[in-house]
PDB file of C-alpha atoms in Angstrom:
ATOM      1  CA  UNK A   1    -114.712-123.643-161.164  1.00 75.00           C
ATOM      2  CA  UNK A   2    -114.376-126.635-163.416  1.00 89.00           C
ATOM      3  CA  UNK A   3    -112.362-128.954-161.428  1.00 91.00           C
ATOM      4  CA  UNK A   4    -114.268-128.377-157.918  1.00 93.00           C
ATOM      5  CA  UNK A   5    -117.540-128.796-160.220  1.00 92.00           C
ATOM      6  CA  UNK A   6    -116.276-132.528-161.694  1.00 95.00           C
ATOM      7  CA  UNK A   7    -115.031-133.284-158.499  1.00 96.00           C
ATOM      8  CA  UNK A   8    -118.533-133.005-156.829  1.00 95.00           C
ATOM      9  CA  UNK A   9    -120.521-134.934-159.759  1.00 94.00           C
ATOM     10  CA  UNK A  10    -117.428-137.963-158.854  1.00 96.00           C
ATOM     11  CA  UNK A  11    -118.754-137.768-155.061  1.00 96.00           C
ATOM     12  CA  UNK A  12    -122.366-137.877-155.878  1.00 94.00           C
ATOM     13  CA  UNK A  13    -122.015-140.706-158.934  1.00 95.00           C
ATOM     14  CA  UNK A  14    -120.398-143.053-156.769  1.00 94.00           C
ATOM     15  CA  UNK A  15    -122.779-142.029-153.731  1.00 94.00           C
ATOM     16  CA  UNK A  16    -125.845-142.733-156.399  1.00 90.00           C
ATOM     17  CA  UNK A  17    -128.087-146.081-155.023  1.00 92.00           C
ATOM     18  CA  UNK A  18    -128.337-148.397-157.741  1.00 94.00           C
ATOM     19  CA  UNK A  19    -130.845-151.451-157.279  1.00 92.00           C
ATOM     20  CA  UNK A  20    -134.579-152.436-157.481  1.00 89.00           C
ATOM     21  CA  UNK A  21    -136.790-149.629-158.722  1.00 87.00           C
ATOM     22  CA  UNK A  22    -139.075-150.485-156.784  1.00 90.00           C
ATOM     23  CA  UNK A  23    -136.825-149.491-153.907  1.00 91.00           C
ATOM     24  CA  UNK A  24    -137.884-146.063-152.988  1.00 93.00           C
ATOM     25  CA  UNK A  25    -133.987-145.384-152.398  1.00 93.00           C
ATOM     26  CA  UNK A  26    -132.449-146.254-155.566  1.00 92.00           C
ATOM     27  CA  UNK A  27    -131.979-143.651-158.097  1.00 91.00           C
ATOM     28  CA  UNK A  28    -130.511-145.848-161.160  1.00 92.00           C
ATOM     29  CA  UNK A  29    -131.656-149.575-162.044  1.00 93.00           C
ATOM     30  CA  UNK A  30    -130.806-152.205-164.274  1.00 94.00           C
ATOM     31  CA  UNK A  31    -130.200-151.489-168.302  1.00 96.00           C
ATOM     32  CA  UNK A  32    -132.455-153.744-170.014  1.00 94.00           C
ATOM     33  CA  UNK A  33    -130.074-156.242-171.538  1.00 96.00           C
ATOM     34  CA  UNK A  34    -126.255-157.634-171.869  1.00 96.00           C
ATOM     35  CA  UNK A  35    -126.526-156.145-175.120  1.00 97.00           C
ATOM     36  CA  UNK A  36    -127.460-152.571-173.626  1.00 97.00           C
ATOM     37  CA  UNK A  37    -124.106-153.496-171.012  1.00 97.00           C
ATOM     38  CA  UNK A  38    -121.945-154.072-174.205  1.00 98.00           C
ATOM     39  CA  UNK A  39    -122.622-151.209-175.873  1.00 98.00           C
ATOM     40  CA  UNK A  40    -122.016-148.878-172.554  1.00 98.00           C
ATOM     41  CA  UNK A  41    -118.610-150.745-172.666  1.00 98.00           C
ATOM     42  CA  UNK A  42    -118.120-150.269-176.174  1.00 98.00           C
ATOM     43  CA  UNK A  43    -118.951-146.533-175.975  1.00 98.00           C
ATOM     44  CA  UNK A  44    -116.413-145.892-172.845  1.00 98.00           C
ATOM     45  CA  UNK A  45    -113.613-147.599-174.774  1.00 98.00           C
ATOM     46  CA  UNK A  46    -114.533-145.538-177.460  1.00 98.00           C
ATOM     47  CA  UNK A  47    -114.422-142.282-175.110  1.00 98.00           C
ATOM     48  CA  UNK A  48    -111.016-143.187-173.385  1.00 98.00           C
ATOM     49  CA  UNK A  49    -109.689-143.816-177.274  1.00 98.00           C
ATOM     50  CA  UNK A  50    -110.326-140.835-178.270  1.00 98.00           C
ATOM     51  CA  UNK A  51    -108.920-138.866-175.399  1.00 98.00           C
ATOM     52  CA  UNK A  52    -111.271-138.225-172.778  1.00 98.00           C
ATOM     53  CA  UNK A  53    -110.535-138.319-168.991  1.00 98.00           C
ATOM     54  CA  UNK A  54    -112.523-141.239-167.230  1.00 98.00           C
ATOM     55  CA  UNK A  55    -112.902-139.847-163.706  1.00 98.00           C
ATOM     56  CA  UNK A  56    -115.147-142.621-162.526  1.00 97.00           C
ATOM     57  CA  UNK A  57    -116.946-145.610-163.484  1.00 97.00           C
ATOM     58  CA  UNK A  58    -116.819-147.316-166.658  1.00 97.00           C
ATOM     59  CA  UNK A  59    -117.748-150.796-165.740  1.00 97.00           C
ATOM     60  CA  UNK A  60    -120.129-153.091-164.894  1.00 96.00           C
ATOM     61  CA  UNK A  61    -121.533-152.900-161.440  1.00 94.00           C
ATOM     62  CA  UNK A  62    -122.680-156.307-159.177  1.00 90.00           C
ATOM     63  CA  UNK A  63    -125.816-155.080-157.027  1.00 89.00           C
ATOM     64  CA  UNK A  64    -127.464-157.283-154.488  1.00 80.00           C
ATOM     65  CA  UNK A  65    -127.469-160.953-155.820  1.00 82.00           C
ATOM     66  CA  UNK A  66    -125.951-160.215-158.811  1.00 77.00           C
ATOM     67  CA  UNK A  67    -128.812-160.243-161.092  1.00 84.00           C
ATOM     68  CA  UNK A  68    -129.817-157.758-163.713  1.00 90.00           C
ATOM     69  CA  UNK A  69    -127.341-155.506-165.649  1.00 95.00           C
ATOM     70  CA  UNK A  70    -125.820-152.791-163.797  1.00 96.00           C
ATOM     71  CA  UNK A  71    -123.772-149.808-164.810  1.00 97.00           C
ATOM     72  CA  UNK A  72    -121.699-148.035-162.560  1.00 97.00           C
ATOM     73  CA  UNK A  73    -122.451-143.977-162.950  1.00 97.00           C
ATOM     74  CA  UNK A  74    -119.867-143.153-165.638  1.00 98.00           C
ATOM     75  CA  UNK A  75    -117.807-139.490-166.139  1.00 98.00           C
ATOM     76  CA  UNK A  76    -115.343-138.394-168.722  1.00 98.00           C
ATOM     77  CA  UNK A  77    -113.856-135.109-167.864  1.00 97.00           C
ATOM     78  CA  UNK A  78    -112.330-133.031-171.182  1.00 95.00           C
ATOM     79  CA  UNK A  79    -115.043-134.223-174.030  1.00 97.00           C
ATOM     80  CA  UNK A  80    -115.204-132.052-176.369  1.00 96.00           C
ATOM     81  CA  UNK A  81    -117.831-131.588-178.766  1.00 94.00           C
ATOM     82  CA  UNK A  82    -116.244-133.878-181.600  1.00 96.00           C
ATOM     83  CA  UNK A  83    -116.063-136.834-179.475  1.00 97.00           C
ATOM     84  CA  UNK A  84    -118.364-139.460-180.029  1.00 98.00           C
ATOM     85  CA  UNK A  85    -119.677-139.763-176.696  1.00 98.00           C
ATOM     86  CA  UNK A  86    -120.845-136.143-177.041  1.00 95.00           C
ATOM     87  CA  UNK A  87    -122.483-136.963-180.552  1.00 94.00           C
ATOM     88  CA  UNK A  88    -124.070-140.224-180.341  1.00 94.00           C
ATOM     89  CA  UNK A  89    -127.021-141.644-177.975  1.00 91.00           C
ATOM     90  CA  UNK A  90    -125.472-143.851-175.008  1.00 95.00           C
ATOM     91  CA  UNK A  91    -128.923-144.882-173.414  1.00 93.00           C
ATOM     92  CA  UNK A  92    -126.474-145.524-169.892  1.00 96.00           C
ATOM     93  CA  UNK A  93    -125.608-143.602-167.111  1.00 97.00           C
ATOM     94  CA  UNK A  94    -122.682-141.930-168.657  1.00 97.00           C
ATOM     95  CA  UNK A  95    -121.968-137.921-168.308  1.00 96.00           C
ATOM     96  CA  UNK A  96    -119.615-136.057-170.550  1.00 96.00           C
ATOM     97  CA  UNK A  97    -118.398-133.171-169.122  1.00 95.00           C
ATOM     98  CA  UNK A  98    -117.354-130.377-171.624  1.00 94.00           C
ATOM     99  CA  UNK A  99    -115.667-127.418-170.592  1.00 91.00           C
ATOM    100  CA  UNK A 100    -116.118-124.386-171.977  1.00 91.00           C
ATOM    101  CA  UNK A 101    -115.091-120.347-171.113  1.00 92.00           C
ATOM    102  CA  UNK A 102    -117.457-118.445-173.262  1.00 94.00           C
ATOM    103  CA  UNK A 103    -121.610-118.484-172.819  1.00 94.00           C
ATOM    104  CA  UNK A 104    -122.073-117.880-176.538  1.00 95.00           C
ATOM    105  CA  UNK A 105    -119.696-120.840-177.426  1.00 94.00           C
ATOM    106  CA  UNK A 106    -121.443-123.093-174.827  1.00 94.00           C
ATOM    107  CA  UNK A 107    -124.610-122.763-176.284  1.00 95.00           C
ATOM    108  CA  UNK A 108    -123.643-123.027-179.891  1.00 95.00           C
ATOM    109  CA  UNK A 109    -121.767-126.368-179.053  1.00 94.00           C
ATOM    110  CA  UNK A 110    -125.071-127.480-177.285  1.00 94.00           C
ATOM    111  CA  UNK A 111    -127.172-126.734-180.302  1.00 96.00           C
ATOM    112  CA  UNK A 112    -124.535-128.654-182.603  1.00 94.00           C
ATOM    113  CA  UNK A 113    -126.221-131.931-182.715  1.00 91.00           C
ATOM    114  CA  UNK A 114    -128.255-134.139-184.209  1.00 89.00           C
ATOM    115  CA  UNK A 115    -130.273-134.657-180.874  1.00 83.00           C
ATOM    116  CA  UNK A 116    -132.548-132.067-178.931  1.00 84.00           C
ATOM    117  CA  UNK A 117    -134.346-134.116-176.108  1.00 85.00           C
ATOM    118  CA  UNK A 118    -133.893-131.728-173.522  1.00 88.00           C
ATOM    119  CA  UNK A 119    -131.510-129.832-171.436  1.00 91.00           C
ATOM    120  CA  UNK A 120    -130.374-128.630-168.153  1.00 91.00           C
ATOM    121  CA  UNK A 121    -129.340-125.096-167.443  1.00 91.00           C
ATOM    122  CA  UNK A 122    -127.398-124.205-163.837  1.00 90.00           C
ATOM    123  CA  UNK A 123    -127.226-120.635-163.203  1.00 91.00           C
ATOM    124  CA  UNK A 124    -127.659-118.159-160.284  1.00 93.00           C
ATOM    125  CA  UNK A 125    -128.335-115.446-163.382  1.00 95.00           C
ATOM    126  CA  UNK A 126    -131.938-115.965-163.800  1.00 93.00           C
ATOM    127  CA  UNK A 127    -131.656-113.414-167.144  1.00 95.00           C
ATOM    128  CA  UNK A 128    -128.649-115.780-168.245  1.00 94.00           C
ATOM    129  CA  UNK A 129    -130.896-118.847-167.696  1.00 94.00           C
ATOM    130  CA  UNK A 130    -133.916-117.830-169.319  1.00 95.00           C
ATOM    131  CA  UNK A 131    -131.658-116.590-172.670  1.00 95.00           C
ATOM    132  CA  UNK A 132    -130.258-120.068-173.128  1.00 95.00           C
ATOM    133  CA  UNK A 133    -133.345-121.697-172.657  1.00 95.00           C
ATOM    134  CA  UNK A 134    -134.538-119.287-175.516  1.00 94.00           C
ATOM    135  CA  UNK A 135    -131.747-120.029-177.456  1.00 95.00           C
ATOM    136  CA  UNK A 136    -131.665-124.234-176.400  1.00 94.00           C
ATOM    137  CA  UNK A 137    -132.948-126.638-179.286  1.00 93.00           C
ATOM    138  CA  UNK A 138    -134.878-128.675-176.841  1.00 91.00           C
ATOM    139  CA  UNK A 139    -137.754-129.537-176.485  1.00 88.00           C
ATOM    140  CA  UNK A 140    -137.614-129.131-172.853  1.00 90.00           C
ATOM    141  CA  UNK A 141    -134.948-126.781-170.712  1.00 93.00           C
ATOM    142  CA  UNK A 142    -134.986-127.471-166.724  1.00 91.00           C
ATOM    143  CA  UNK A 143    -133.375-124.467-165.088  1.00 94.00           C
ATOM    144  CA  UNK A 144    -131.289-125.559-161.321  1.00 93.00           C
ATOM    145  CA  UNK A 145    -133.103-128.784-161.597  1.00 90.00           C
ATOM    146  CA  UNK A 146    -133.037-131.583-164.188  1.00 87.00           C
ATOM    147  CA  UNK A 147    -135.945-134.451-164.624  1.00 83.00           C
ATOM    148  CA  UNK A 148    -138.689-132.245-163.287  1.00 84.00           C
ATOM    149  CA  UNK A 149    -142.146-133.485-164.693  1.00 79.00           C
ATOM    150  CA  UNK A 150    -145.976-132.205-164.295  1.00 77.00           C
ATOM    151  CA  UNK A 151    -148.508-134.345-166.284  1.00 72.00           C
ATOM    152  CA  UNK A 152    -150.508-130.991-167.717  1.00 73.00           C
ATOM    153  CA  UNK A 153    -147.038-129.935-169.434  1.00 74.00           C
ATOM    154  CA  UNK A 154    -146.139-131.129-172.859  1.00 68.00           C
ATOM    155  CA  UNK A 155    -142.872-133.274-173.301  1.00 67.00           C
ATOM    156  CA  UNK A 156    -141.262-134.237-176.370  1.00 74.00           C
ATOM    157  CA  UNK A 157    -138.114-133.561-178.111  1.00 69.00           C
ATOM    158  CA  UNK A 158    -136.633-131.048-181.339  1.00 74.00           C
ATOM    159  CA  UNK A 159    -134.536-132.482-184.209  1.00 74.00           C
ATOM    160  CA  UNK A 160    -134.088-136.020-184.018  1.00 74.00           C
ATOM    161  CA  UNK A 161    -135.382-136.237-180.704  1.00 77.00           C
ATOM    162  CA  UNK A 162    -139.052-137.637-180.255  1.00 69.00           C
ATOM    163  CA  UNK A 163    -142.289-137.449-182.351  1.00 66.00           C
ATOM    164  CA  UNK A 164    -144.579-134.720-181.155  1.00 67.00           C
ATOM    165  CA  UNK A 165    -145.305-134.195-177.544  1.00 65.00           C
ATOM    166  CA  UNK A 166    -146.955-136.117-175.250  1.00 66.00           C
ATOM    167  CA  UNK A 167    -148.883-135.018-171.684  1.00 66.00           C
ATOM    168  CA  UNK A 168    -150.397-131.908-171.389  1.00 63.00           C
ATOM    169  CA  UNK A 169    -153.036-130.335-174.428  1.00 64.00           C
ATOM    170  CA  UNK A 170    -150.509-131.283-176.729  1.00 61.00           C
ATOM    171  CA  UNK A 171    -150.067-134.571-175.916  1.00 62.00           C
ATOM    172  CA  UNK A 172    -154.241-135.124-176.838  1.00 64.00           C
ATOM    173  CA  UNK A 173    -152.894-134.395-180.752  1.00 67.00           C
ATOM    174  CA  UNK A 174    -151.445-137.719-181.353  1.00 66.00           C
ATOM    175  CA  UNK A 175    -154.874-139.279-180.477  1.00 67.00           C
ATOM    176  CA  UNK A 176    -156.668-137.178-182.642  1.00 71.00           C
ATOM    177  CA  UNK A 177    -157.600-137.255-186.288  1.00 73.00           C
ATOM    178  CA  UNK A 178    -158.773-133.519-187.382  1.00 75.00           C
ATOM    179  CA  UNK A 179    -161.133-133.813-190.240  1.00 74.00           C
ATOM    180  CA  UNK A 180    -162.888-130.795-192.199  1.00 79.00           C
ATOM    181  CA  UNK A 181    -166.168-131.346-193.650  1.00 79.00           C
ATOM    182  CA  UNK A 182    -167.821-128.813-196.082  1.00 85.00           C
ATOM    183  CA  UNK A 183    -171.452-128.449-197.049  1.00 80.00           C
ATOM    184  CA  UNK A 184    -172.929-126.574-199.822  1.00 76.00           C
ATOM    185  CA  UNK A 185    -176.702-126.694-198.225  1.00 85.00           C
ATOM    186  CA  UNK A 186    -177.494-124.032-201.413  1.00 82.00           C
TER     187      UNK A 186
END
């Protein structure tokens, strides 16, 4: 299952439109800065260094005229969780793909970091999918779908992921300052 799995996120990464986001057919743009470009290329040196598999990507990408910074959609096959391209915050479109054999393990090795933004759960066990999201520390678990948003939902990250929520009810709490006011009218 693995290697037919990495071998379809290679054809769709290097099928992905990169260009103008205003283009209604890309689905990746420009990182914001040669500084953002150097530290993708630092952290896929760092990846390949410590023993990961690059299966595609890992380099700059010229789109269209040549302006803005481009990324080609990155994969490293065989992370495991003690890399640090599974521990640390790329900000790039780089995927780490860690295998694992056992459910229980999976999930503990999600939960083991510092970061709990969201996830992504792919499952045709519905009673599978809805125990990891239980057990995720996310802030927000998609189920068969990833990047799904509704503006009456709350968003916002666990750990050291985010500060509060925003959208939704919850999102109305960082805009608002309770105050308690009591009056002895005795």
């Amino acid at each position: 299952m693995h290697g037919p799995l990495v071998e379809k996120l290679v054809d769709r990464a290097q099928k992905f439109p990169q260009g103008d986001p205003f283009d209604p057919k890309t689905r990746l743009g420009a990182q914001t800065s040669e500084a953002q470009i150097e530290k993708i290329s630092k952290y896929v040196e760092i990846g390949k260094k410590e023993g990961a598999k690059l299966v595609t990507g890992g380099e700059p990408a010229r789109i269209g005229n040549g302006r803005g910074y481009f990324w080609k959609p990155t994969i490293f096959d065989n992370v495991t969780n003690q890399m640090t391209i599974a521990r640390e915050e790329i900000f790039g479109p780089v995927l780490s793909v860690i295998p694992f054999d056992d459910f229980d393990k999976a999930l503990g090795e999600a939960n083991d970091s510092f970061y709990g933004l969201s996830a992504g759960v792919w499952t045709r066990d519905v009673k599978k999918a809805h125990r990891a999201a239980r057990m995720l520390q996310a802030g927000t678990v998609w189920i068969n779908s990833y990047n799904l948003y509704d503006a009456a939902s709350p968003y916002g990250g666990t750990k050291g992921s985010g500060f509060g929520r925003e959208s939704g009810m919850a999102g109305l709490d960082f805009y608002t300052q309770t105050k308690s006011v009591w009056v002895d009218l005795s």
